[in-house]
Amino acid sequence: MKNKTNLQRRTLLKYAAIGIAGALTYPSWAKTEGFVSVNRPSADFFPDVEIELTMNTAEVSILKGEKTKVWKVTGKVIKGTPEVLDNNEGTYLAPTLRFKKGQKVRLILNNNLPAQSILHWHGLHVPSNMDGNPMYAINHGETYIYEFEILNRAGTYWYHAHTHSVTARQVYSGLAGLFIVSDEQEQALKLPSGDFDLPLVIQDRSFDGQNQLVYSAHMMQRMQGFLGEQILVNGRPDFVLPVATRAYRLRLLNGSNSRIYKLAWDDGTPLTVIGVDGGLLEMPEQHNYVMLAPGERLELWMDFSERAVGTELNLRSLSFDVASHGGMMGGRGMMGGGMMSSVSTLPSGSNYPLLKIKVARKEQGHDVLPKMLTPITALQIKHAANANNPRTISLSMRHMSAQLNGRSYKMDDIQPDEIIPVNSLQVIEFDNGFNGGMHGMMNMPHPMHMHGEQFQIVKREINSHSGDSYASVSSGFIQHGWKDTVLVMPGEKVTVLKPFNDFKGLFMYHCHNLEHEDMGMMRDYLVK
Ligand code: C2O
Ligand code: CU
Ligand code: CU
């Protein structure tokens, strides 16, 4: 194991714009008793906030009765105020971290797990060697030191394990948490804060008779993606949220391995969307339902001031059709009755509740939803370096392979079309069988994610065969704002504009269906 990791790091140094000083010789510098750091803190980096995060095995109470064995990240503030860290004690969730734009942070990651692992900061614009590429996985007993400045605008970001071929299993075991950034522009809006600014992490899990997590990765589960039988919110089943009669800011993260949600309030109240992956929109948008794929975030404004104490409201996932015509799998009919019936008692695309809200007390809020949130400059194709020559990433899935442009993930395998000039704007198209899928291809939605800076969605195009199923999801896409993950439906092509500023080196792009990612639907790009 050790040798493999050494080799991986050495390989990466070939590409790293800023090498890790001393990575080849493994200095025995150790910050924490018992852990040996594979890299050194920089002498000229003066952190505003310093946090030590330790990954460990743990037992938490999720269901009644026996405790559940999980993998838990626990944090300790070394420098900074206590509000930067909430350990989410008693749950498997990794700590919620709260930073301000412009802060310099040092995160000291200790691995006390019986396996290799590494954490990635999803949605953050950080140097390549601070991004948690699987090449940087550390062994039990090792420490990785991350140092970076928070360059992102205010938003609901997150972090999770990104270990080669076992990301799905590690995230499922608990290695994921929220990374919330605030900034002055956002603070000036005086949105509901404190107890009225609530993160809601939505995940699905299956348990055995002893209350232990079940993760099966049989062929079918991997092709479709693992679907748990029970919805957990913030690590809890049957989640009930007591609220006061005022407005709330709800921050939703789909932290599930593969499950896609079609979110709606069950009394027909439209969802008021104020933010997406990369922070607030320019102005609020109303949708009857919103699609939320793995990796995506959504910020909602919800005002309970007109509701009577004692009333209830549910957030549900509504039914939708994930298959395009001619698809081999993924359709509800097939999963509900036929060959997929053993996969989950809660099929993808069925109708089920996610969480219950109870209006519990009266409170005067005086909250007014701002008409304008934060200004966003729309990126323009004509400013892209490849304005007339979009980079196409075609998504394909067949038999046991899930590929991007016909290639599976491989370390140290940058192809010419994966090299991107630093400080350029690029047009990128994710093509999910838009130009007629190849024979034998499985039609599935793929939530496509790119590391590094956030992108903007330019357009969505759907081919003529996919209209009917597409109609069951299409008004649930948010086209505005900054994104790092976009759901690409069967038969669809999504064009995005993404800047590649500041940092050279390797960054990843992949499907955020974690089983697909582990099956190889992931590649590195090299910014140089
Ligand atoms: Cu959230 Cu590379 O992923
Ligand atoms: Cu990411
Ligand atoms: Cu996928």
JSON list of C-alpha atoms in Angstrom, two decimals, residues 212-416:
[
{"chain": "A", "resi": 212, "resn": "GLN", "atom": "CA", "xyz": [-25.45, -1.86, 10.38]},
{"chain": "A", "resi": 213, "resn": "LEU", "atom": "CA", "xyz": [-25.01, -0.04, 7.08]},
{"chain": "A", "resi": 214, "resn": "VAL", "atom": "CA", "xyz": [-25.43, -2.25, 4.05]},
{"chain": "A", "resi": 215, "resn": "TYR", "atom": "CA", "xyz": [-23.48, -1.41, 0.95]},
{"chain": "A", "resi": 216, "resn": "SER", "atom": "CA", "xyz": [-23.70, -3.84, -1.89]},
{"chain": "A", "resi": 217, "resn": "ALA", "atom": "CA", "xyz": [-21.86, -3.21, -5.06]},
{"chain": "A", "resi": 218, "resn": "HIS", "atom": "CA", "xyz": [-23.14, -5.95, -7.31]},
{"chain": "A", "resi": 219, "resn": "MET", "atom": "CA", "xyz": [-23.04, -5.32, -11.00]},
{"chain": "A", "resi": 220, "resn": "MET", "atom": "CA", "xyz": [-26.58, -4.02, -11.23]},
{"chain": "A", "resi": 221, "resn": "GLN", "atom": "CA", "xyz": [-26.22, -1.74, -8.22]},
{"chain": "A", "resi": 222, "resn": "ARG", "atom": "CA", "xyz": [-23.04, -0.34, -9.66]},
{"chain": "A", "resi": 223, "resn": "MET", "atom": "CA", "xyz": [-24.48, 0.22, -13.11]},
{"chain": "A", "resi": 224, "resn": "GLN", "atom": "CA", "xyz": [-27.47, 2.06, -11.75]},
{"chain": "A", "resi": 225, "resn": "GLY", "atom": "CA", "xyz": [-25.74, 3.44, -8.69]},
{"chain": "A", "resi": 226, "resn": "PHE", "atom": "CA", "xyz": [-26.41, 2.37, -5.12]},
{"chain": "A", "resi": 227, "resn": "LEU", "atom": "CA", "xyz": [-29.89, 3.21, -3.84]},
{"chain": "A", "resi": 228, "resn": "GLY", "atom": "CA", "xyz": [-30.53, 3.08, -0.10]},
{"chain": "A", "resi": 229, "resn": "GLU", "atom": "CA", "xyz": [-33.89, 1.99, 1.27]},
{"chain": "A", "resi": 230, "resn": "GLN", "atom": "CA", "xyz": [-34.25, 4.81, 3.74]},
{"chain": "A", "resi": 231, "resn": "ILE", "atom": "CA", "xyz": [-33.87, 8.58, 3.49]},
{"chain": "A", "resi": 232, "resn": "LEU", "atom": "CA", "xyz": [-31.71, 10.24, 6.13]},
{"chain": "A", "resi": 233, "resn": "VAL", "atom": "CA", "xyz": [-31.52, 14.00, 6.66]},
{"chain": "A", "resi": 234, "resn": "ASN", "atom": "CA", "xyz": [-28.51, 15.27, 8.55]},
{"chain": "A", "resi": 235, "resn": "GLY", "atom": "CA", "xyz": [-27.80, 11.65, 9.36]},
{"chain": "A", "resi": 236, "resn": "ARG", "atom": "CA", "xyz": [-31.24, 11.03, 10.95]},
{"chain": "A", "resi": 237, "resn": "PRO", "atom": "CA", "xyz": [-34.17, 8.91, 9.75]},
{"chain": "A", "resi": 238, "resn": "ASP", "atom": "CA", "xyz": [-37.76, 10.28, 9.78]},
{"chain": "A", "resi": 239, "resn": "PHE", "atom": "CA", "xyz": [-36.40, 13.79, 10.07]},
{"chain": "A", "resi": 240, "resn": "VAL", "atom": "CA", "xyz": [-38.75, 16.34, 11.63]},
{"chain": "A", "resi": 241, "resn": "LEU", "atom": "CA", "xyz": [-37.86, 20.01, 11.63]},
{"chain": "A", "resi": 242, "resn": "PRO", "atom": "CA", "xyz": [-39.67, 22.24, 14.12]},
{"chain": "A", "resi": 243, "resn": "VAL", "atom": "CA", "xyz": [-39.89, 25.81, 12.82]},
{"chain": "A", "resi": 244, "resn": "ALA", "atom": "CA", "xyz": [-41.13, 29.22, 13.95]},
{"chain": "A", "resi": 245, "resn": "THR", "atom": "CA", "xyz": [-43.58, 31.38, 12.01]},
{"chain": "A", "resi": 246, "resn": "ARG", "atom": "CA", "xyz": [-40.97, 33.32, 10.09]},
{"chain": "A", "resi": 247, "resn": "ALA", "atom": "CA", "xyz": [-38.64, 32.93, 7.09]},
{"chain": "A", "resi": 248, "resn": "TYR", "atom": "CA", "xyz": [-35.82, 30.41, 6.87]},
{"chain": "A", "resi": 249, "resn": "ARG", "atom": "CA", "xyz": [-32.83, 29.92, 4.65]},
{"chain": "A", "resi": 250, "resn": "LEU", "atom": "CA", "xyz": [-32.61, 26.19, 3.91]},
{"chain": "A", "resi": 251, "resn": "ARG", "atom": "CA", "xyz": [-29.39, 24.85, 2.42]},
{"chain": "A", "resi": 252, "resn": "LEU", "atom": "CA", "xyz": [-29.88, 21.47, 0.79]},
{"chain": "A", "resi": 253, "resn": "LEU", "atom": "CA", "xyz": [-27.11, 19.12, -0.24]},
{"chain": "A", "resi": 254, "resn": "ASN", "atom": "CA", "xyz": [-27.74, 15.91, -2.11]},
{"chain": "A", "resi": 255, "resn": "GLY", "atom": "CA", "xyz": [-25.01, 13.85, -0.47]},
{"chain": "A", "resi": 256, "resn": "SER", "atom": "CA", "xyz": [-26.41, 10.54, -1.77]},
{"chain": "A", "resi": 257, "resn": "ASN", "atom": "CA", "xyz": [-24.28, 8.19, -3.83]},
{"chain": "A", "resi": 258, "resn": "SER", "atom": "CA", "xyz": [-26.60, 8.02, -6.82]},
{"chain": "A", "resi": 259, "resn": "ARG", "atom": "CA", "xyz": [-30.14, 9.01, -5.89]},
{"chain": "A", "resi": 260, "resn": "ILE", "atom": "CA", "xyz": [-31.68, 11.94, -7.75]},
{"chain": "A", "resi": 261, "resn": "TYR", "atom": "CA", "xyz": [-34.45, 13.93, -6.05]},
{"chain": "A", "resi": 262, "resn": "LYS", "atom": "CA", "xyz": [-37.33, 15.86, -7.58]},
{"chain": "A", "resi": 263, "resn": "LEU", "atom": "CA", "xyz": [-37.99, 18.20, -4.67]},
{"chain": "A", "resi": 264, "resn": "ALA", "atom": "CA", "xyz": [-41.37, 19.72, -3.95]},
{"chain": "A", "resi": 265, "resn": "TRP", "atom": "CA", "xyz": [-43.46, 20.92, -0.99]},
{"chain": "A", "resi": 266, "resn": "ASP", "atom": "CA", "xyz": [-46.40, 18.57, -0.64]},
{"chain": "A", "resi": 267, "resn": "ASP", "atom": "CA", "xyz": [-49.03, 21.31, -0.39]},
{"chain": "A", "resi": 268, "resn": "GLY", "atom": "CA", "xyz": [-48.11, 22.69, -3.80]},
{"chain": "A", "resi": 269, "resn": "THR", "atom": "CA", "xyz": [-46.30, 25.79, -2.52]},
{"chain": "A", "resi": 270, "resn": "PRO", "atom": "CA", "xyz": [-43.64, 26.57, -5.12]},
{"chain": "A", "resi": 271, "resn": "LEU", "atom": "CA", "xyz": [-40.00, 26.31, -4.07]},
{"chain": "A", "resi": 272, "resn": "THR", "atom": "CA", "xyz": [-38.34, 29.71, -3.82]},
{"chain": "A", "resi": 273, "resn": "VAL", "atom": "CA", "xyz": [-34.76, 29.11, -4.94]},
{"chain": "A", "resi": 274, "resn": "ILE", "atom": "CA", "xyz": [-32.18, 31.67, -3.84]},
{"chain": "A", "resi": 275, "resn": "GLY", "atom": "CA", "xyz": [-28.96, 29.76, -4.44]},
{"chain": "A", "resi": 276, "resn": "VAL", "atom": "CA", "xyz": [-27.29, 26.82, -6.14]},
{"chain": "A", "resi": 277, "resn": "ASP", "atom": "CA", "xyz": [-23.88, 25.07, -5.99]},
{"chain": "A", "resi": 278, "resn": "GLY", "atom": "CA", "xyz": [-21.74, 28.19, -6.16]},
{"chain": "A", "resi": 279, "resn": "GLY", "atom": "CA", "xyz": [-23.84, 30.48, -3.96]},
{"chain": "A", "resi": 280, "resn": "LEU", "atom": "CA", "xyz": [-26.71, 32.92, -4.33]},
{"chain": "A", "resi": 281, "resn": "LEU", "atom": "CA", "xyz": [-28.52, 33.61, -7.60]},
{"chain": "A", "resi": 282, "resn": "GLU", "atom": "CA", "xyz": [-28.95, 37.13, -8.92]},
{"chain": "A", "resi": 283, "resn": "MET", "atom": "CA", "xyz": [-32.61, 37.00, -8.02]},
{"chain": "A", "resi": 284, "resn": "PRO", "atom": "CA", "xyz": [-34.93, 34.44, -6.47]},
{"chain": "A", "resi": 285, "resn": "GLU", "atom": "CA", "xyz": [-36.68, 31.97, -8.79]},
{"chain": "A", "resi": 286, "resn": "GLN", "atom": "CA", "xyz": [-39.85, 30.00, -8.20]},
{"chain": "A", "resi": 287, "resn": "HIS", "atom": "CA", "xyz": [-40.26, 26.43, -9.37]},
{"chain": "A", "resi": 288, "resn": "ASN", "atom": "CA", "xyz": [-42.99, 23.90, -8.72]},
{"chain": "A", "resi": 289, "resn": "TYR", "atom": "CA", "xyz": [-40.25, 21.32, -8.28]},
{"chain": "A", "resi": 290, "resn": "VAL", "atom": "CA", "xyz": [-36.47, 21.29, -8.48]},
{"chain": "A", "resi": 291, "resn": "MET", "atom": "CA", "xyz": [-34.20, 18.43, -9.53]},
{"chain": "A", "resi": 292, "resn": "LEU", "atom": "CA", "xyz": [-31.31, 17.80, -7.15]},
{"chain": "A", "resi": 293, "resn": "ALA", "atom": "CA", "xyz": [-28.70, 15.30, -8.32]},
{"chain": "A", "resi": 294, "resn": "PRO", "atom": "CA", "xyz": [-25.82, 13.86, -6.26]},
{"chain": "A", "resi": 295, "resn": "GLY", "atom": "CA", "xyz": [-23.29, 16.57, -5.47]},
{"chain": "A", "resi": 296, "resn": "GLU", "atom": "CA", "xyz": [-25.66, 19.47, -6.17]},
{"chain": "A", "resi": 297, "resn": "ARG", "atom": "CA", "xyz": [-26.74, 22.06, -3.61]},
{"chain": "A", "resi": 298, "resn": "LEU", "atom": "CA", "xyz": [-29.80, 24.24, -3.46]},
{"chain": "A", "resi": 299, "resn": "GLU", "atom": "CA", "xyz": [-30.64, 27.19, -1.23]},
{"chain": "A", "resi": 300, "resn": "LEU", "atom": "CA", "xyz": [-34.31, 27.83, -0.53]},
{"chain": "A", "resi": 301, "resn": "TRP", "atom": "CA", "xyz": [-36.16, 30.70, 1.05]},
{"chain": "A", "resi": 302, "resn": "MET", "atom": "CA", "xyz": [-39.16, 29.41, 2.95]},
{"chain": "A", "resi": 303, "resn": "ASP", "atom": "CA", "xyz": [-41.50, 31.69, 4.82]},
{"chain": "A", "resi": 304, "resn": "PHE", "atom": "CA", "xyz": [-43.73, 30.06, 7.43]},
{"chain": "A", "resi": 305, "resn": "SER", "atom": "CA", "xyz": [-45.19, 33.33, 8.74]},
{"chain": "A", "resi": 306, "resn": "GLU", "atom": "CA", "xyz": [-48.65, 32.69, 7.26]},
{"chain": "A", "resi": 307, "resn": "ARG", "atom": "CA", "xyz": [-48.89, 29.21, 8.74]},
{"chain": "A", "resi": 308, "resn": "ALA", "atom": "CA", "xyz": [-50.70, 28.29, 11.93]},
{"chain": "A", "resi": 309, "resn": "VAL", "atom": "CA", "xyz": [-48.81, 26.77, 14.82]},
{"chain": "A", "resi": 310, "resn": "GLY", "atom": "CA", "xyz": [-49.42, 23.02, 14.76]},
{"chain": "A", "resi": 311, "resn": "THR", "atom": "CA", "xyz": [-49.57, 22.68, 10.97]},
{"chain": "A", "resi": 312, "resn": "GLU", "atom": "CA", "xyz": [-47.28, 20.38, 9.05]},
{"chain": "A", "resi": 313, "resn": "LEU", "atom": "CA", "xyz": [-45.64, 20.39, 5.68]},
{"chain": "A", "resi": 314, "resn": "ASN", "atom": "CA", "xyz": [-43.53, 17.74, 3.91]},
{"chain": "A", "resi": 315, "resn": "LEU", "atom": "CA", "xyz": [-40.70, 18.04, 1.49]},
{"chain": "A", "resi": 316, "resn": "ARG", "atom": "CA", "xyz": [-41.09, 15.17, -0.97]},
{"chain": "A", "resi": 317, "resn": "SER", "atom": "CA", "xyz": [-39.40, 13.69, -3.95]},
{"chain": "A", "resi": 318, "resn": "LEU", "atom": "CA", "xyz": [-41.98, 13.44, -6.73]},
{"chain": "A", "resi": 319, "resn": "SER", "atom": "CA", "xyz": [-42.10, 10.75, -9.37]},
{"chain": "A", "resi": 320, "resn": "PHE", "atom": "CA", "xyz": [-40.24, 11.19, -12.62]},
{"chain": "A", "resi": 321, "resn": "ASP", "atom": "CA", "xyz": [-39.13, 9.09, -15.54]},
{"chain": "A", "resi": 322, "resn": "VAL", "atom": "CA", "xyz": [-35.37, 8.72, -15.82]},
{"chain": "A", "resi": 323, "resn": "ALA", "atom": "CA", "xyz": [-35.32, 6.62, -18.98]},
{"chain": "A", "resi": 324, "resn": "SER", "atom": "CA", "xyz": [-35.25, 7.76, -22.53]},
{"chain": "A", "resi": 325, "resn": "HIS", "atom": "CA", "xyz": [-36.92, 5.58, -25.13]},
{"chain": "A", "resi": 326, "resn": "GLY", "atom": "CA", "xyz": [-34.97, 2.54, -26.07]},
{"chain": "A", "resi": 327, "resn": "GLY", "atom": "CA", "xyz": [-33.15, 2.63, -22.76]},
{"chain": "A", "resi": 328, "resn": "MET", "atom": "CA", "xyz": [-32.08, -0.74, -21.41]},
{"chain": "A", "resi": 329, "resn": "MET", "atom": "CA", "xyz": [-32.54, 0.27, -17.81]},
{"chain": "A", "resi": 330, "resn": "GLY", "atom": "CA", "xyz": [-33.31, 3.14, -15.59]},
{"chain": "A", "resi": 331, "resn": "GLY", "atom": "CA", "xyz": [-37.03, 3.30, -16.36]},
{"chain": "A", "resi": 332, "resn": "ARG", "atom": "CA", "xyz": [-39.41, 3.15, -13.45]},
{"chain": "A", "resi": 333, "resn": "GLY", "atom": "CA", "xyz": [-41.35, 0.27, -14.89]},
{"chain": "A", "resi": 334, "resn": "MET", "atom": "CA", "xyz": [-38.30, -1.89, -15.13]},
{"chain": "A", "resi": 335, "resn": "MET", "atom": "CA", "xyz": [-36.97, -1.05, -11.71]},
{"chain": "A", "resi": 336, "resn": "GLY", "atom": "CA", "xyz": [-40.32, -1.29, -10.04]},
{"chain": "A", "resi": 337, "resn": "GLY", "atom": "CA", "xyz": [-41.23, -4.70, -11.28]},
{"chain": "A", "resi": 338, "resn": "GLY", "atom": "CA", "xyz": [-38.66, -6.45, -13.35]},
{"chain": "A", "resi": 339, "resn": "MET", "atom": "CA", "xyz": [-34.99, -7.11, -13.15]},
{"chain": "A", "resi": 340, "resn": "MET", "atom": "CA", "xyz": [-34.17, -4.20, -10.88]},
{"chain": "A", "resi": 341, "resn": "SER", "atom": "CA", "xyz": [-36.69, -5.00, -8.18]},
{"chain": "A", "resi": 342, "resn": "SER", "atom": "CA", "xyz": [-34.06, -6.26, -5.76]},
{"chain": "A", "resi": 343, "resn": "VAL", "atom": "CA", "xyz": [-32.10, -3.03, -5.94]},
{"chain": "A", "resi": 344, "resn": "SER", "atom": "CA", "xyz": [-34.18, -0.90, -3.66]},
{"chain": "A", "resi": 345, "resn": "THR", "atom": "CA", "xyz": [-37.54, -0.81, -1.97]},
{"chain": "A", "resi": 346, "resn": "LEU", "atom": "CA", "xyz": [-37.43, 2.91, -2.71]},
{"chain": "A", "resi": 347, "resn": "PRO", "atom": "CA", "xyz": [-36.95, 3.00, -6.48]},
{"chain": "A", "resi": 348, "resn": "SER", "atom": "CA", "xyz": [-35.37, 5.97, -8.18]},
{"chain": "A", "resi": 349, "resn": "GLY", "atom": "CA", "xyz": [-38.03, 8.23, -9.63]},
{"chain": "A", "resi": 350, "resn": "SER", "atom": "CA", "xyz": [-40.80, 7.14, -7.25]},
{"chain": "A", "resi": 351, "resn": "ASN", "atom": "CA", "xyz": [-42.77, 9.42, -4.95]},
{"chain": "A", "resi": 352, "resn": "TYR", "atom": "CA", "xyz": [-41.73, 9.48, -1.28]},
{"chain": "A", "resi": 353, "resn": "PRO", "atom": "CA", "xyz": [-41.32, 11.91, 1.62]},
{"chain": "A", "resi": 354, "resn": "LEU", "atom": "CA", "xyz": [-37.92, 13.36, 2.56]},
{"chain": "A", "resi": 355, "resn": "LEU", "atom": "CA", "xyz": [-38.61, 15.38, 5.68]},
{"chain": "A", "resi": 356, "resn": "LYS", "atom": "CA", "xyz": [-41.44, 16.82, 7.73]},
{"chain": "A", "resi": 357, "resn": "ILE", "atom": "CA", "xyz": [-41.71, 20.40, 8.91]},
{"chain": "A", "resi": 358, "resn": "LYS", "atom": "CA", "xyz": [-43.82, 21.22, 11.98]},
{"chain": "A", "resi": 359, "resn": "VAL", "atom": "CA", "xyz": [-44.75, 24.80, 12.67]},
{"chain": "A", "resi": 360, "resn": "ALA", "atom": "CA", "xyz": [-43.98, 24.76, 16.37]},
{"chain": "A", "resi": 361, "resn": "ARG", "atom": "CA", "xyz": [-44.03, 28.33, 17.67]},
{"chain": "A", "resi": 362, "resn": "LYS", "atom": "CA", "xyz": [-45.01, 31.91, 16.96]},
{"chain": "A", "resi": 363, "resn": "GLU", "atom": "CA", "xyz": [-42.31, 34.38, 16.25]},
{"chain": "A", "resi": 364, "resn": "GLN", "atom": "CA", "xyz": [-42.22, 37.74, 14.52]},
{"chain": "A", "resi": 365, "resn": "GLY", "atom": "CA", "xyz": [-39.57, 37.60, 11.82]},
{"chain": "A", "resi": 366, "resn": "HIS", "atom": "CA", "xyz": [-39.94, 40.79, 9.70]},
{"chain": "A", "resi": 367, "resn": "ASP", "atom": "CA", "xyz": [-38.17, 38.96, 6.90]},
{"chain": "A", "resi": 368, "resn": "VAL", "atom": "CA", "xyz": [-38.50, 40.29, 3.41]},
{"chain": "A", "resi": 369, "resn": "LEU", "atom": "CA", "xyz": [-37.19, 38.25, 0.50]},
{"chain": "A", "resi": 370, "resn": "PRO", "atom": "CA", "xyz": [-34.77, 40.55, -1.35]},
{"chain": "A", "resi": 371, "resn": "LYS", "atom": "CA", "xyz": [-35.75, 41.17, -4.99]},
{"chain": "A", "resi": 372, "resn": "MET", "atom": "CA", "xyz": [-32.11, 41.17, -5.97]},
{"chain": "A", "resi": 373, "resn": "LEU", "atom": "CA", "xyz": [-29.57, 38.87, -4.35]},
{"chain": "A", "resi": 374, "resn": "THR", "atom": "CA", "xyz": [-25.98, 39.07, -5.63]},
{"chain": "A", "resi": 375, "resn": "PRO", "atom": "CA", "xyz": [-24.93, 40.31, -9.06]},
{"chain": "A", "resi": 376, "resn": "ILE", "atom": "CA", "xyz": [-23.50, 37.67, -11.41]},
{"chain": "A", "resi": 377, "resn": "THR", "atom": "CA", "xyz": [-21.64, 38.56, -14.57]},
{"chain": "A", "resi": 378, "resn": "ALA", "atom": "CA", "xyz": [-22.85, 36.30, -17.34]},
{"chain": "A", "resi": 379, "resn": "LEU", "atom": "CA", "xyz": [-19.96, 34.58, -19.10]},
{"chain": "A", "resi": 380, "resn": "GLN", "atom": "CA", "xyz": [-20.07, 34.84, -22.88]},
{"chain": "A", "resi": 381, "resn": "ILE", "atom": "CA", "xyz": [-19.14, 32.22, -25.44]},
{"chain": "A", "resi": 382, "resn": "LYS", "atom": "CA", "xyz": [-17.37, 34.82, -27.56]},
{"chain": "A", "resi": 383, "resn": "HIS", "atom": "CA", "xyz": [-14.86, 35.31, -24.75]},
{"chain": "A", "resi": 384, "resn": "ALA", "atom": "CA", "xyz": [-13.99, 31.61, -24.62]},
{"chain": "A", "resi": 385, "resn": "ALA", "atom": "CA", "xyz": [-10.60, 30.51, -25.91]},
{"chain": "A", "resi": 386, "resn": "ASN", "atom": "CA", "xyz": [-12.38, 27.77, -27.88]},
{"chain": "A", "resi": 387, "resn": "ALA", "atom": "CA", "xyz": [-15.51, 29.72, -28.83]},
{"chain": "A", "resi": 388, "resn": "ASN", "atom": "CA", "xyz": [-15.83, 27.93, -32.18]},
{"chain": "A", "resi": 389, "resn": "ASN", "atom": "CA", "xyz": [-14.55, 24.59, -31.08]},
{"chain": "A", "resi": 390, "resn": "PRO", "atom": "CA", "xyz": [-16.29, 23.34, -27.95]},
{"chain": "A", "resi": 391, "resn": "ARG", "atom": "CA", "xyz": [-14.66, 20.56, -25.95]},
{"chain": "A", "resi": 392, "resn": "THR", "atom": "CA", "xyz": [-17.09, 17.67, -26.01]},
{"chain": "A", "resi": 393, "resn": "ILE", "atom": "CA", "xyz": [-17.22, 15.16, -23.20]},
{"chain": "A", "resi": 394, "resn": "SER", "atom": "CA", "xyz": [-19.36, 12.25, -24.28]},
{"chain": "A", "resi": 395, "resn": "LEU", "atom": "CA", "xyz": [-20.83, 10.12, -21.57]},
{"chain": "A", "resi": 396, "resn": "SER", "atom": "CA", "xyz": [-21.21, 6.43, -22.19]},
{"chain": "A", "resi": 397, "resn": "MET", "atom": "CA", "xyz": [-22.18, 3.44, -20.18]},
{"chain": "A", "resi": 398, "resn": "ARG", "atom": "CA", "xyz": [-22.41, -0.15, -21.27]},
{"chain": "A", "resi": 399, "resn": "HIS", "atom": "CA", "xyz": [-21.84, -3.56, -19.75]},
{"chain": "A", "resi": 400, "resn": "MET", "atom": "CA", "xyz": [-19.37, -2.99, -16.94]},
{"chain": "A", "resi": 401, "resn": "SER", "atom": "CA", "xyz": [-17.83, 0.18, -18.23]},
{"chain": "A", "resi": 402, "resn": "ALA", "atom": "CA", "xyz": [-18.67, 3.80, -17.63]},
{"chain": "A", "resi": 403, "resn": "GLN", "atom": "CA", "xyz": [-16.57, 6.16, -19.69]},
{"chain": "A", "resi": 404, "resn": "LEU", "atom": "CA", "xyz": [-15.87, 9.74, -20.66]},
{"chain": "A", "resi": 405, "resn": "ASN", "atom": "CA", "xyz": [-14.92, 10.15, -24.32]},
{"chain": "A", "resi": 406, "resn": "GLY", "atom": "CA", "xyz": [-14.46, 6.39, -24.47]},
{"chain": "A", "resi": 407, "resn": "ARG", "atom": "CA", "xyz": [-11.89, 6.35, -21.68]},
{"chain": "A", "resi": 408, "resn": "SER", "atom": "CA", "xyz": [-11.99, 5.06, -18.13]},
{"chain": "A", "resi": 409, "resn": "TYR", "atom": "CA", "xyz": [-10.14, 6.62, -15.22]},
{"chain": "A", "resi": 410, "resn": "LYS", "atom": "CA", "xyz": [-6.46, 5.97, -15.04]},
{"chain": "A", "resi": 411, "resn": "MET", "atom": "CA", "xyz": [-3.88, 7.83, -13.02]},
{"chain": "A", "resi": 412, "resn": "ASP", "atom": "CA", "xyz": [-1.19, 9.60, -14.98]},
{"chain": "A", "resi": 413, "resn": "ASP", "atom": "CA", "xyz": [-3.00, 9.36, -18.29]},
{"chain": "A", "resi": 414, "resn": "ILE", "atom": "CA", "xyz": [-3.51, 12.90, -19.59]},
{"chain": "A", "resi": 415, "resn": "GLN", "atom": "CA", "xyz": [-4.53, 12.88, -23.26]},
{"chain": "A", "resi": 416, "resn": "PRO", "atom": "CA", "xyz": [-3.99, 15.86, -25.57]}
]
